Amino acid sequence: MRFPDITIAIDGYSSTGKSTFARLIAEHFDFLYLDSGAMYRGVTLFAQEQGLIAPDNTIDPALEKALAGLDLHFAPGTVLYMGERNIEKQIRSMEVSSQVSPIAAVPYVRHYVDERLHAFAAAGRVVMDGRDIGTTVFPDAEIKIFMTARPEVRAQRRFDELVSKGESPVFEEVLRNLQERDYIDSHRETSPLRRAEDSFELNNSEMSLTEEIAWVEGLIRGKFGLLNAPEEV
Ligand code: CDP
């Protein structure tokens, strides 16, 4: 069965495995995957490199104008580029993680990212993950998923990911960073992280990736099977 050309929005807390899940959906069902968090991470790296964010997270208002000259895009596949430069590794560092949530709380930054996400998704058949995809960016997405998992499970996943990338993280620091980001993301004024009423919750603390794929396949089949039912009678 080829699934219909729909938009799938996946939201949830940090390190719930949204991007792994979204990537798998894209591969399995032939969708375009867009990682909105990577865009916020890209803006954060840019602000750091331009000296527009201080160590205490004070953001220089000059960032707003500077964004006009920032070219962030995904190369074929899901690798983020700043102009000609592949910034995929840098945007996943703890240095960027530690300042991304204050940056993502700024309304003009959200506007910058939303505009690009809409342009990238124009062709349809997209799976996108983030914090506000089902509530703000694509409120009409046909399938909305809200992912959760226990905090220790999430911190362990992020810790393992950083280790596999050659970093030497401290577990408590990783856990603290997740909790801080969750707090800022849920309490900011513009597009806070919250569960869309029409979303399906997926708690994957104890689930394998194979089980997650089976779950979403059932969800999509169920939804479109039901919609098609009257025509089949
Ligand atoms: O991978 P992880 O779940 O840790 O985070 P991410 O998806 O890479 O997103 C990094 C940060 O960007 C989040 O902590 C949010 O502050 C912000 N973000 C957001 O505000 N809205 C989105 N749609 C996606 C990310």
Coordinates of C-alpha atoms and ligand atoms in Angstrom, one line a residue:
M1 CA 0.0 0.0 0.0
R2 CA 1.3 3.5 -0.9
F3 CA 0.2 5.9 1.8
P4 CA -1.6 9.1 0.6
D5 CA 0.2 12.4 0.2
I6 CA -0.3 13.7 3.7
T7 CA 1.6 15.8 6.3
I8 CA 2.7 14.0 9.5
A9 CA 3.5 16.2 12.4
I10 CA 5.5 14.8 15.3
D11 CA 5.9 16.9 18.5
G12 CA 7.2 16.2 21.9
Y13 CA 9.8 16.7 24.6
S14 CA 13.6 16.6 24.0
S15 CA 15.1 13.3 23.1
T16 CA 11.9 11.4 22.9
G17 CA 13.2 9.9 19.7
K18 CA 11.2 12.1 17.4
S19 CA 13.8 12.5 14.8
T20 CA 14.8 8.8 14.7
F21 CA 11.1 7.9 14.3
A22 CA 10.4 10.6 11.7
R23 CA 13.5 9.5 9.7
L24 CA 12.2 5.9 9.7
I25 CA 8.7 6.9 8.6
A26 CA 10.3 8.9 5.8
E27 CA 12.3 5.9 4.7
H28 CA 9.6 3.3 5.1
F29 CA 6.8 5.2 3.5
D30 CA 8.7 7.4 1.1
F31 CA 8.1 10.8 2.7
L32 CA 10.4 13.9 2.9
Y33 CA 11.7 14.3 6.4
L34 CA 12.2 17.9 7.8
D35 CA 13.9 18.4 11.2
S36 CA 12.6 21.7 12.5
G37 CA 14.9 21.5 15.5
A38 CA 17.9 21.4 13.2
M39 CA 16.8 24.9 11.9
Y40 CA 16.7 26.3 15.4
R41 CA 20.1 24.8 16.1
G42 CA 21.4 26.3 12.9
V43 CA 20.2 29.8 13.9
T44 CA 21.8 29.3 17.3
L45 CA 25.2 28.4 15.8
F46 CA 24.9 31.4 13.6
A47 CA 24.1 33.7 16.6
Q48 CA 27.1 32.2 18.5
E49 CA 29.5 32.6 15.6
Q50 CA 28.4 36.2 14.9
G51 CA 28.8 37.1 18.6
L52 CA 25.1 37.9 18.9
I53 CA 24.3 35.8 22.0
A54 CA 26.2 36.3 25.3
P55 CA 27.1 33.5 27.7
D56 CA 24.2 34.5 29.9
N57 CA 21.8 34.0 26.9
T58 CA 21.3 37.7 26.3
I59 CA 20.4 38.1 22.6
D60 CA 21.6 41.1 20.6
P61 CA 18.6 42.6 18.8
A62 CA 20.9 42.9 15.7
L63 CA 20.2 39.2 15.2
E64 CA 16.8 40.0 13.6
K65 CA 18.5 41.9 10.7
A66 CA 21.3 39.5 10.4
L67 CA 18.9 36.6 9.8
A68 CA 18.0 38.2 6.4
G69 CA 21.4 37.1 5.2
L70 CA 21.3 33.6 6.7
D71 CA 21.0 30.8 4.2
L72 CA 20.0 27.6 6.1
H73 CA 18.9 24.6 4.0
F74 CA 18.9 20.9 3.9
A75 CA 21.1 19.3 1.3
P76 CA 19.6 16.3 -0.5
G77 CA 18.7 14.2 2.5
T78 CA 18.5 15.7 5.9
V79 CA 21.9 17.3 6.4
L80 CA 21.8 21.0 7.4
Y81 CA 23.9 23.5 5.5
M82 CA 24.7 27.1 6.3
G83 CA 25.4 28.4 2.8
E84 CA 28.1 26.1 1.4
R85 CA 29.0 24.7 4.9
N86 CA 27.8 21.4 6.3
I87 CA 27.0 22.2 9.9
E88 CA 25.3 19.0 10.9
K89 CA 28.0 18.0 13.5
Q90 CA 28.3 21.4 15.1
I91 CA 24.6 21.9 15.6
R92 CA 24.3 18.7 17.7
S93 CA 27.0 19.8 20.2
M94 CA 26.2 20.6 23.8
E95 CA 27.4 24.1 23.2
V96 CA 24.5 24.7 20.7
S97 CA 22.1 22.6 22.8
S98 CA 22.8 24.9 25.8
Q99 CA 21.6 28.0 24.0
V100 CA 19.0 26.8 21.5
S101 CA 15.9 27.1 23.6
P102 CA 16.4 30.8 24.5
I103 CA 17.0 31.4 20.7
A104 CA 13.9 29.4 19.8
A105 CA 11.7 31.5 22.2
V106 CA 12.3 34.7 20.1
P107 CA 9.3 35.5 17.9
Y108 CA 11.3 36.7 14.9
V109 CA 13.4 33.5 15.0
R110 CA 10.3 31.4 14.9
H111 CA 9.0 33.4 12.0
Y112 CA 12.3 32.9 10.1
V113 CA 12.1 29.1 10.7
D114 CA 8.4 28.8 10.0
E115 CA 8.7 30.5 6.6
R116 CA 11.5 28.2 5.5
L117 CA 9.7 25.1 6.8
H118 CA 6.6 26.0 4.7
A119 CA 8.8 26.6 1.6
F120 CA 10.6 23.2 2.1
A121 CA 7.3 21.4 2.6
A122 CA 5.5 23.0 -0.3
A123 CA 5.7 19.8 -2.4
G124 CA 3.7 17.8 0.3
R125 CA 4.2 14.3 1.5
V126 CA 6.2 15.4 4.5
V127 CA 7.0 14.2 7.9
M128 CA 8.2 16.9 10.2
D129 CA 9.3 16.9 13.9
G130 CA 9.6 19.6 16.5
R131 CA 7.7 21.3 19.3
D132 CA 4.9 23.2 17.6
I133 CA 4.4 21.4 14.3
G134 CA 0.9 20.1 14.9
T135 CA -0.2 23.2 16.8
T136 CA 1.3 26.1 14.9
V137 CA 3.3 25.2 11.8
F138 CA 1.0 22.6 10.3
P139 CA -2.3 22.8 12.3
D140 CA -4.0 20.9 9.5
A141 CA -1.6 18.0 9.4
E142 CA -3.6 14.8 8.8
I143 CA -1.7 12.8 11.3
K144 CA -0.4 14.4 14.5
I145 CA 1.7 12.4 17.0
F146 CA 2.8 13.6 20.4
M147 CA 5.9 11.7 21.7
T148 CA 6.8 11.1 25.4
A149 CA 9.2 8.9 27.3
R150 CA 10.6 8.8 30.8
P151 CA 13.2 11.5 31.5
E152 CA 16.0 9.0 32.4
V153 CA 15.3 7.1 29.2
R154 CA 15.5 10.3 27.2
A155 CA 18.8 11.5 28.9
Q156 CA 20.4 8.1 28.3
R157 CA 19.5 8.2 24.6
R158 CA 21.0 11.6 24.2
F159 CA 24.0 10.6 26.3
D160 CA 24.6 7.6 24.0
E161 CA 24.1 9.7 20.9
L162 CA 26.7 12.2 22.0
V163 CA 29.2 9.4 22.9
S164 CA 28.7 7.8 19.6
K165 CA 29.6 11.2 18.0
G166 CA 32.9 11.3 19.9
E167 CA 31.8 13.8 22.6
S168 CA 32.5 13.2 26.3
P169 CA 29.2 14.2 27.9
V170 CA 28.5 14.2 31.7
F171 CA 25.1 12.3 32.3
E172 CA 23.8 14.8 34.8
E173 CA 24.6 17.7 32.5
V174 CA 22.7 16.0 29.7
L175 CA 19.7 15.4 31.9
R176 CA 19.8 18.9 33.2
N177 CA 19.9 20.3 29.7
L178 CA 16.9 18.3 28.7
Q179 CA 14.9 19.4 31.7
E180 CA 15.9 23.1 31.2
R181 CA 14.9 22.9 27.5
D182 CA 11.6 21.2 28.3
Y183 CA 10.8 23.9 30.8
I184 CA 11.7 26.8 28.4
D185 CA 9.9 25.2 25.5
S186 CA 6.7 24.6 27.4
H187 CA 6.6 28.0 29.1
R188 CA 7.6 30.5 26.3
E189 CA 4.9 32.9 25.0
T190 CA 5.3 32.1 21.3
S191 CA 4.2 28.6 20.2
P192 CA 4.9 26.8 23.5
L193 CA 5.3 23.1 23.4
R194 CA 1.9 21.5 24.1
R195 CA 0.0 18.5 22.9
A196 CA -2.5 19.2 20.1
E197 CA -5.9 18.0 21.1
D198 CA -6.2 16.0 17.9
S199 CA -2.8 14.3 18.3
F200 CA -2.1 10.6 19.2
E201 CA 0.2 10.1 22.1
L202 CA 3.1 7.7 21.7
N203 CA 5.1 6.8 24.9
N204 CA 8.1 4.9 23.6
S205 CA 10.0 4.3 26.8
E206 CA 9.7 0.6 26.3
M207 CA 9.2 0.3 22.6
S208 CA 11.5 -0.8 19.8
L209 CA 11.7 1.1 16.5
T210 CA 10.0 -1.8 14.8
E211 CA 7.1 -1.5 17.2
E212 CA 6.9 2.2 16.6
I213 CA 6.7 1.8 12.9
A214 CA 3.9 -0.9 13.2
W215 CA 2.1 1.5 15.5
V216 CA 2.1 4.4 13.0
E217 CA 1.3 2.1 10.1
G218 CA -1.8 1.0 12.0
L219 CA -2.7 4.6 12.8
I220 CA -2.5 5.7 9.1
R221 CA -4.3 2.6 7.8
G222 CA -7.0 3.0 10.4
K223 CA -7.5 6.7 9.6
F224 CA -7.6 6.3 5.9
G225 CA -9.3 2.9 5.9
L226 CA -12.2 4.5 7.9
L227 CA -12.3 7.5 5.5
N228 CA -12.5 5.2 2.5
A229 CA -15.0 2.9 4.0
P230 CA -18.2 4.5 2.6
E231 CA -16.9 4.4 -1.0
E232 CA -16.2 0.7 -0.7
V233 CA -19.7 -0.3 0.3
Ligands
CDP1 O1 16.7 16.6 19.4 P1 16.0 17.3 20.6 O2 14.7 16.8 20.9 O3 16.9 17.5 21.8 O4 15.8 18.8 20.1 P2 15.6 19.4 18.7 O5 14.4 18.8 18.0 O6 16.9 19.3 17.9 O7 15.3 20.9 19.0 C1 16.2 21.7 19.6 C2 15.5 22.9 20.3 O8 14.9 23.7 19.3 C3 14.3 22.5 21.2 O9 14.7 22.3 22.6 C4 13.4 23.8 21.2 O10 13.9 24.8 22.0 C5 13.6 24.2 19.7 N1 12.5 23.8 18.8 C6 11.4 24.6 18.8 O11 11.3 25.5 19.6 N2 10.4 24.3 17.9 C7 10.5 23.3 17.1 N3 9.5 23.1 16.2 C8 11.7 22.5 17.1 C9 12.7 22.8 18.0

